[in-house]
XYZ file of C-alpha atoms in Angstrom:
557
model
C 0.000 0.000 0.000
C 0.933 3.658 -0.272
C 1.486 5.880 2.744
C 0.931 9.630 2.468
C 2.015 12.033 5.217
C 1.225 15.703 5.881
C -2.295 15.713 4.485
C -3.993 18.945 5.544
C -7.683 18.935 6.500
C -9.242 22.363 6.830
C -11.636 22.870 9.741
C -14.248 24.500 7.516
C -14.910 21.095 5.936
C -15.393 19.368 9.299
C -18.267 19.244 11.762
C -16.768 17.024 14.435
C -18.277 13.777 13.128
C -16.138 10.831 11.978
C -18.060 10.692 8.715
C -17.146 14.270 7.749
C -13.523 13.619 8.618
C -13.413 10.451 6.520
C -14.862 12.290 3.523
C -12.370 15.148 3.932
C -9.471 12.696 4.218
C -10.489 10.859 1.059
C -10.725 14.144 -0.853
C -7.251 15.121 0.379
C -5.838 11.740 -0.723
C -7.311 12.051 -4.218
C -5.899 15.565 -4.597
C -2.454 14.546 -3.371
C -2.245 11.527 -5.702
C -3.922 13.269 -8.646
C -6.114 10.176 -8.754
C -9.658 9.517 -9.901
C -12.142 8.324 -7.248
C -12.343 4.857 -8.772
C -8.551 4.449 -8.597
C -8.532 4.410 -4.781
C -10.144 1.359 -3.197
C -9.282 2.046 0.447
C -8.115 4.834 2.742
C -6.922 4.077 6.279
C -6.161 6.890 8.715
C -2.848 6.181 10.441
C -2.157 9.384 12.326
C -4.085 12.553 13.113
C -2.744 15.623 14.853
C -3.766 19.244 15.316
C -1.498 21.901 13.837
C -2.094 25.108 15.807
C 1.205 26.845 15.167
C -0.651 29.621 13.327
C -3.778 30.621 15.205
C -5.237 31.995 11.958
C -4.881 28.595 10.277
C -5.558 25.820 12.775
C -6.072 22.564 10.880
C -5.680 18.801 11.086
C -2.590 17.064 9.723
C -3.016 13.401 8.795
C -1.098 10.397 7.582
C -3.059 7.836 5.559
C -2.411 4.474 3.983
C -4.052 3.928 0.604
C -4.783 0.872 -1.525
C -5.195 1.248 -5.295
C -7.124 -0.635 -7.887
C -4.494 -2.781 -9.568
C -2.516 -3.509 -6.403
C 1.258 -3.264 -6.130
C 1.800 -2.701 -9.865
C -0.542 0.296 -9.827
C 1.253 1.637 -6.750
C 4.659 1.427 -8.421
C 3.348 3.088 -11.576
C 1.770 5.922 -9.585
C 4.955 6.532 -7.580
C 7.041 6.591 -10.747
C 4.680 9.105 -12.336
C 4.786 11.366 -9.255
C 8.587 11.081 -9.096
C 8.925 12.225 -12.704
C 6.827 15.267 -11.770
C 8.938 15.745 -8.611
C 5.696 15.530 -6.692
C 6.400 12.442 -4.551
C 7.460 14.109 -1.307
C 5.779 12.497 1.688
C 4.553 9.523 -0.367
C 6.047 6.038 -0.143
C 5.173 2.415 -0.694
C 4.938 0.363 2.510
C 4.276 -3.201 3.542
C 1.890 -3.452 6.480
C 3.123 -5.488 9.424
C 2.001 -5.812 13.025
C 4.039 -7.397 15.840
C 2.401 -10.259 17.679
C 2.636 -11.738 21.146
C 5.312 -14.414 21.648
C 4.367 -17.826 20.293
C 3.869 -20.875 22.479
C 6.879 -22.726 23.849
C 7.283 -26.440 24.451
C 9.718 -25.909 27.312
C 7.461 -25.138 30.268
C 9.440 -24.783 33.530
C 8.778 -26.849 36.640
C 7.378 -23.760 38.394
C 5.271 -21.252 36.539
C 6.417 -17.630 36.329
C 4.839 -15.231 38.801
C 4.084 -11.608 37.951
C 3.605 -9.219 40.884
C 1.478 -6.195 40.040
C -1.379 -5.790 37.564
C -0.493 -2.349 36.246
C 0.274 -1.990 32.548
C 3.706 -3.636 32.770
C 2.378 -6.587 34.731
C -0.767 -7.011 32.633
C 1.073 -7.096 29.321
C 3.847 -9.285 30.685
C 1.329 -11.810 32.043
C -0.671 -11.659 28.796
C 2.430 -12.467 26.748
C 3.485 -15.282 29.089
C -0.005 -16.755 29.008
C -0.059 -16.549 25.219
C 3.244 -18.455 25.210
C 1.623 -21.286 27.152
C 3.462 -20.675 30.435
C 0.321 -20.364 32.629
C 1.618 -17.414 34.680
C 0.273 -16.412 38.056
C -0.520 -12.685 38.205
C -0.988 -11.333 41.734
C -2.310 -7.883 42.587
C -2.655 -6.430 46.077
C -5.732 -4.385 45.129
C -9.141 -5.243 43.724
C -10.415 -6.024 40.270
C -11.438 -2.919 38.326
C -15.095 -2.963 39.382
C -14.494 -3.291 43.128
C -11.542 -0.929 42.913
C -13.777 1.746 41.380
C -16.155 1.288 44.304
C -13.308 1.690 46.796
C -12.145 4.897 45.077
C -15.683 6.308 45.060
C -16.115 5.477 48.752
C -12.846 7.213 49.610
C -13.822 10.311 47.647
C -17.158 10.526 49.441
C -16.216 9.577 52.995
C -12.431 9.778 53.375
C -12.363 6.076 54.252
C -9.128 4.894 52.637
C -8.580 1.283 51.670
C -4.781 1.066 51.796
C -4.795 -2.025 49.562
C -7.259 -0.880 46.889
C -7.195 2.744 45.793
C -6.004 4.972 42.960
C -2.482 3.527 43.275
C -3.289 -0.161 43.837
C -5.616 -2.459 41.921
C -6.212 -3.789 38.417
C -4.672 -1.479 35.832
C -2.365 0.277 38.284
C -2.170 4.029 38.732
C -2.792 4.640 35.031
C -6.392 3.474 35.292
C -7.376 6.633 37.148
C -5.111 9.115 35.366
C -6.880 9.550 32.026
C -5.291 6.595 30.272
C -2.969 8.747 28.150
C -1.048 6.691 25.628
C 1.460 9.282 24.462
C 5.084 8.295 24.834
C 8.518 9.623 24.099
C 9.811 6.165 23.227
C 9.657 4.451 19.847
C 9.004 0.753 19.633
C 7.391 -1.588 17.091
C 5.499 -3.002 20.053
C 3.423 0.179 20.411
C 0.971 -0.946 17.734
C 0.540 -4.286 19.492
C -0.283 -2.487 22.749
C -2.806 -0.209 21.031
C -4.453 -3.110 19.182
C -4.741 -5.015 22.475
C -6.474 -2.049 24.111
C -8.865 -1.736 21.165
C -9.720 -5.442 21.280
C -10.404 -4.996 24.997
C -12.913 -2.188 24.404
C -10.973 1.061 23.922
C -12.050 3.411 21.136
C -10.461 2.757 17.743
C -9.187 6.326 17.512
C -6.290 5.514 19.855
C -4.672 3.769 16.883
C -4.241 7.024 14.960
C -4.676 9.977 17.317
C -1.340 11.738 17.862
C -2.269 12.212 21.533
C -4.410 9.157 22.284
C -6.184 8.497 25.540
C -8.750 5.975 26.719
C -10.450 7.781 29.597
C -10.739 6.787 33.239
C -14.395 5.853 32.755
C -13.535 3.353 29.992
C -10.276 1.907 31.337
C -11.749 -0.272 34.115
C -13.679 -2.312 31.552
C -10.626 -2.556 29.300
C -8.477 -3.799 32.181
C -11.072 -6.390 33.209
C -11.142 -7.687 29.639
C -7.342 -8.127 29.561
C -7.431 -9.962 32.911
C -10.131 -12.270 31.540
C -8.014 -12.931 28.452
C -5.032 -13.920 30.615
C -7.275 -16.448 32.362
C -8.654 -17.776 29.056
C -5.078 -18.424 27.900
C -4.333 -20.553 30.972
C -2.998 -17.951 33.365
C -4.357 -17.156 36.811
C -5.155 -13.728 38.250
C -5.440 -13.250 42.007
C -6.579 -9.993 43.551
C -6.165 -8.920 47.181
C -2.863 -10.812 47.160
C 0.390 -9.260 48.397
C 3.996 -10.332 48.011
C 5.388 -10.603 51.557
C 8.589 -12.576 51.103
C 11.199 -13.762 48.608
C 13.391 -16.797 49.235
C 16.711 -17.339 47.495
C 19.263 -20.110 47.042
C 22.943 -19.822 46.209
C 24.023 -17.924 49.299
C 25.542 -14.476 49.060
C 27.758 -15.238 46.075
C 25.124 -16.275 43.510
C 21.644 -15.677 44.935
C 18.746 -16.916 42.815
C 15.023 -16.617 43.461
C 13.624 -19.978 44.552
C 10.293 -19.285 46.258
C 7.944 -16.491 47.276
C 5.538 -15.875 50.114
C 2.098 -14.449 49.456
C -0.628 -13.132 51.699
C -4.181 -13.248 50.379
C -7.245 -11.665 51.919
C -10.391 -13.627 51.217
C -13.971 -12.443 51.531
C -14.821 -11.972 55.175
C -11.341 -10.632 55.926
C -9.572 -13.979 56.427
C -5.836 -13.755 55.703
C -4.306 -16.791 54.001
C -0.535 -17.150 53.730
C 1.035 -19.275 51.022
C 4.528 -20.303 49.928
C 5.097 -21.005 46.242
C 8.118 -22.393 44.440
C 9.176 -19.731 41.948
C 12.324 -19.466 39.837
C 11.161 -16.546 37.671
C 9.620 -13.607 39.480
C 8.548 -10.566 37.476
C 8.380 -7.537 39.735
C 5.921 -5.011 38.269
C 4.771 -3.597 41.572
C 4.453 0.087 40.591
C 6.053 3.137 42.165
C 3.860 3.185 45.293
C 4.590 -0.319 46.609
C 6.904 0.999 49.279
C 6.750 -2.184 51.348
C 8.096 -4.154 48.374
C 11.086 -1.821 48.025
C 11.787 -2.256 51.746
C 11.596 -6.029 51.279
C 14.120 -5.833 48.430
C 16.479 -3.704 50.493
C 16.373 -6.212 53.366
C 17.044 -9.041 50.923
C 20.120 -7.253 49.559
C 18.763 -6.700 46.056
C 20.742 -4.006 44.265
C 18.785 -0.741 44.305
C 19.810 2.711 43.182
C 18.444 6.200 43.505
C 17.098 7.856 40.397
C 15.833 11.291 39.500
C 12.119 11.774 40.130
C 9.825 14.784 40.403
C 7.524 16.503 42.862
C 5.201 19.476 42.784
C 1.518 20.320 42.656
C -1.525 20.117 40.394
C -2.371 23.324 38.560
C -5.929 24.012 37.354
C -7.184 26.520 34.783
C -10.505 26.937 33.052
C -10.446 24.693 29.987
C -12.017 27.461 27.896
C -9.021 29.683 28.667
C -6.605 26.952 27.590
C -8.608 26.381 24.398
C -8.362 30.057 23.466
C -4.656 30.178 24.259
C -3.946 27.120 22.126
C -6.409 27.478 19.238
C -7.200 31.186 19.047
C -10.388 31.933 17.035
C -10.811 28.196 16.300
C -11.337 27.397 19.995
C -14.519 25.424 20.513
C -14.572 23.894 17.040
C -16.093 20.398 17.390
C -13.218 18.771 15.475
C -10.645 20.018 17.977
C -12.030 19.056 21.380
C -10.446 20.192 24.633
C -6.943 21.544 24.086
C -3.928 19.936 25.780
C -0.584 21.545 26.483
C 2.947 20.445 27.273
C 5.347 22.894 28.871
C 8.905 22.871 30.130
C 11.027 25.604 31.674
C 14.824 25.452 31.922
C 15.884 28.016 34.484
C 19.135 29.955 35.069
C 19.497 28.083 38.364
C 20.140 24.914 36.382
C 16.890 23.361 37.531
C 13.877 22.636 35.348
C 10.116 22.380 35.749
C 7.570 20.795 33.445
C 3.928 19.940 33.029
C 3.040 16.292 33.553
C -0.015 14.129 32.860
C -1.998 17.084 31.512
C -5.728 16.309 31.665
C -7.932 18.387 29.323
C -11.462 18.777 30.643
C -10.378 16.756 33.656
C -10.324 16.522 37.415
C -7.744 16.510 40.194
C -7.984 13.187 42.024
C -7.216 12.036 45.561
C -4.435 9.474 45.062
C -3.360 8.575 48.611
C -2.368 5.013 49.429
C -1.214 5.531 53.026
C -3.047 6.879 56.046
C -2.037 10.388 57.028
C -0.753 11.477 53.628
C -2.346 13.565 50.861
C -1.405 12.766 47.251
C -2.841 14.398 44.131
C -3.008 13.270 40.525
C -5.214 14.071 37.541
C -7.644 12.263 35.264
C -10.024 12.887 32.397
C -13.037 10.907 31.295
C -13.259 9.781 27.673
C -15.258 12.861 26.625
C -12.866 15.311 28.320
C -15.863 17.544 28.946
C -15.022 18.911 32.407
C -14.890 22.649 33.080
C -11.248 22.686 34.156
C -7.918 21.680 32.682
C -5.326 20.344 35.094
C -1.747 19.224 34.951
C 1.039 18.213 37.236
C 3.475 21.108 37.683
C 6.680 19.410 38.704
C 10.352 19.986 39.373
C 13.034 17.319 39.353
C 14.486 15.933 42.561
C 18.025 14.717 41.928
C 19.772 11.922 43.828
C 22.235 14.552 45.037
C 19.362 16.467 46.664
C 18.819 13.598 49.104
C 20.754 13.032 52.336
C 22.856 9.991 53.154
C 23.198 6.948 50.943
C 19.947 5.046 51.559
C 18.526 4.064 48.154
C 15.025 4.617 49.575
C 15.700 8.202 50.703
C 13.459 9.492 47.905
C 10.551 7.490 49.281
C 11.069 9.049 52.684
C 11.009 12.521 51.128
C 7.786 11.698 49.294
C 6.204 10.435 52.496
C 7.283 13.486 54.504
C 5.773 15.857 51.923
C 2.538 13.857 51.752
C 2.204 13.936 55.540
C 2.880 17.687 55.536
C 0.119 18.144 52.954
C -2.244 16.149 55.174
C -1.465 18.430 58.104
C -1.876 21.577 56.015
C -5.268 20.324 54.855
C -6.402 19.809 58.427
C -7.010 16.058 58.147
C -9.615 13.970 56.406
C -7.452 13.923 53.252
C -8.408 17.540 52.537
C -5.666 19.037 50.338
C -3.862 22.364 50.729
C -4.546 24.818 47.902
C -3.314 28.254 46.861
C -4.033 30.681 44.046
C -1.204 31.133 41.567
C -1.149 34.894 42.156
C -0.700 34.404 45.881
C 1.947 31.727 45.367
C 3.953 34.078 43.163
C 3.509 36.883 45.717
C 4.576 34.563 48.567
C 1.356 35.053 50.496
C -1.274 32.501 51.589
C -4.694 32.390 49.950
C -7.825 32.911 52.020
C -10.380 32.001 49.337
C -10.665 30.811 45.752
C -11.473 32.720 42.576
C -13.120 31.892 39.289
C -11.410 28.481 38.981
C -13.198 26.055 41.290
C -10.938 23.247 42.557
C -12.025 19.745 41.541
C -10.104 17.755 44.174
C -12.893 15.532 45.579
C -12.037 15.642 49.289
C -12.107 19.437 49.334
C -9.301 21.961 49.788
C -8.010 24.150 52.609
C -6.915 27.555 51.323
C -3.500 28.654 52.471
C -0.038 27.899 51.118
C 1.247 24.822 49.302
C 4.850 25.704 50.050
C 4.854 23.854 53.354
C 4.472 20.487 51.647
C 7.257 21.000 49.110
C 11.043 20.919 49.398
C 12.251 24.563 49.234
C 14.146 24.024 45.973
C 10.996 22.583 44.359
C 8.848 25.523 45.467
C 11.395 28.050 44.207
C 11.743 26.236 40.898
C 7.975 26.272 40.355
C 7.758 29.937 41.339
C 10.356 30.853 38.720
C 8.905 28.516 36.071
C 5.269 29.681 36.076
C 5.913 33.130 34.514
C 8.334 31.547 32.045
C 5.743 28.974 30.993
C 3.196 31.775 30.525
C 5.394 33.059 27.693
C 4.504 29.886 25.802
C 0.911 29.401 27.016
C -0.883 32.694 27.529
C -2.670 32.804 30.862
C -0.701 30.015 32.493
C 0.186 32.488 35.233
C -3.457 33.518 35.702
C -3.648 34.845 39.255
C -6.828 32.843 39.921
C -5.530 29.500 38.669
C -5.363 26.947 41.478
C -2.429 24.980 42.873
C -3.284 21.843 44.881
C -0.659 19.834 46.758
C 1.090 17.583 46.761
C 1.918 15.710 43.540
C 4.545 13.231 44.702
C 3.981 10.004 42.747
C 4.725 11.009 39.179
C 7.631 8.560 38.972
C 9.619 6.149 41.063
C 12.549 7.486 43.110
C 14.126 4.002 43.013
C 15.513 1.763 40.287
C 15.839 -1.979 40.780
C 19.029 -2.402 38.779
C 18.866 -5.014 36.070
C 21.425 -6.345 33.637
C 21.790 -9.260 31.241
C 18.526 -10.911 30.314
C 16.660 -8.051 32.024
C 17.233 -9.751 35.391
C 18.365 -8.115 38.605
C 22.128 -7.661 38.607
C 22.278 -9.166 42.088
C 19.535 -11.821 42.134
C 19.018 -14.193 39.227
C 15.413 -15.000 38.395
C 14.182 -11.560 39.524
C 12.881 -9.487 36.610
C 12.190 -5.846 37.577
C 9.870 -4.164 35.096
C 7.755 -1.107 34.503
C 7.543 2.279 36.125
C 7.969 1.173 39.722
C 11.233 -0.584 38.926
C 12.498 2.537 37.170
C 12.204 1.413 33.544
C 9.146 3.235 32.228
C 7.394 6.572 32.397
C 3.786 5.981 31.408
C 1.270 3.440 30.146
C 2.864 2.775 26.752
C 6.464 2.494 27.925
C 5.371 0.331 30.876
C 3.360 -1.988 28.638
C 6.197 -2.393 26.133
C 8.692 -2.982 28.944
C 6.398 -5.707 30.269
C 6.374 -7.339 26.832
C 10.170 -7.139 26.600
C 10.539 -8.773 30.016
C 8.071 -11.498 29.023
C 10.251 -12.261 26.016
C 13.317 -12.351 28.275
C 11.577 -14.864 30.561
C 10.662 -17.012 27.548
C 14.212 -16.807 26.226
C 15.585 -17.937 29.596
C 13.325 -20.988 29.515
C 14.259 -21.928 25.961
C 17.989 -21.366 26.484
């Protein structure tokens, strides 16, 4: 087939419906190829983005794949004709290919692989292992998606926190309740496989071609449940309310190798059941909030290292203001939807700040997983129809910023800031909040303005500075006016800051080496964001697939 890039679709031909967009795309293809309608037998949208560099000419830019009557011979003839006219830029012949999950193996080990954590890394790793016929056991400390959603709703309404099932823990991991954004800075042929898997599980088909795809936190629970069911259908087993409490090794201190694990499972009625399982291949996809697991690894002597992470606050603006800043007169056009943004500020101090997990038409969420600590995050529903836009506003915390040499020092800093935010909010998981104008003026806020906070447990007006390291607060204070140079109104005095955003990434890396195994403990496969090898849903999912292949390779070796 032929692939054409940089096809421009004018907004005046669009009304926000898929049908109008398909017609406009087909017209653009015919113009670009100088082809008659009957020559083109199929047009497939492969990528769609919004070009808003000129506010007077906001439009869609698309990439399409086209099939011609006459097949490959007709394609070659068309390309030759365009080349002679020097009109072939952005047009090429391609062969469609899609990566697949690993094939089945005939070398099943004596003990099945165990995957700890049902976030994106764990889900896709277990799916690949199950597809390979290895009957993996996937354990998750939280609930399935349905019961997890109930636990989150109960916490939002009452402040009753379930420390095992919440926005951090449960099927789908933290990404389930953070909009389900599928953008990534990494490039991998596995991305298409991940997207196709999500679509098969119930996500909208537009994630396959949208330049900034997302699933939506109202759709993701059903998608996650479908993937869990598929793992079971393929011979795997999924256990919820099951925690990893111990890891046993053989080989002494010179060549330790994972040999068994200890699990603790809470059954209905509250009964705790402890179990020991033989296990020679343990995939650790526990996520960045499983602090007890990191402590277990430290006690076991697993090699851990500090890594750079980030902390800050959530910032909220009116979505209509962001739309106008991004799209100018085209703001509100039905083909555009709620506008996103992505900002970064490199400061003279040498530090940087950036927006993170920006949620158009979204909500600030209560993301605590420990008693006595306030944590914020953001999410959007599939429609992105909320009044506010929100984003993490973060500054990096470097390993050199931390005292001592404890690899878990970053976790202790996170916890201290979360507990400070709890105290500033006055308890009950109320969050501290401050207007941007007051933050820049170094004065506490006594009331809100035209941007109403969406954090569900309510906010206490005052200052967010008390729950941030001083260097983070100063970095954010310097970055906000700088970011406003790129997004008009970002420094709106009545925009809202809500603290604290402390779980954007893991402060710890579980060091791995050859075969993607721990450098210190053979048979231990750290994976995903919690282990320090991913930074979002897509990179976590692809890392899980890579680790699954490494497990399979170790069995077949």
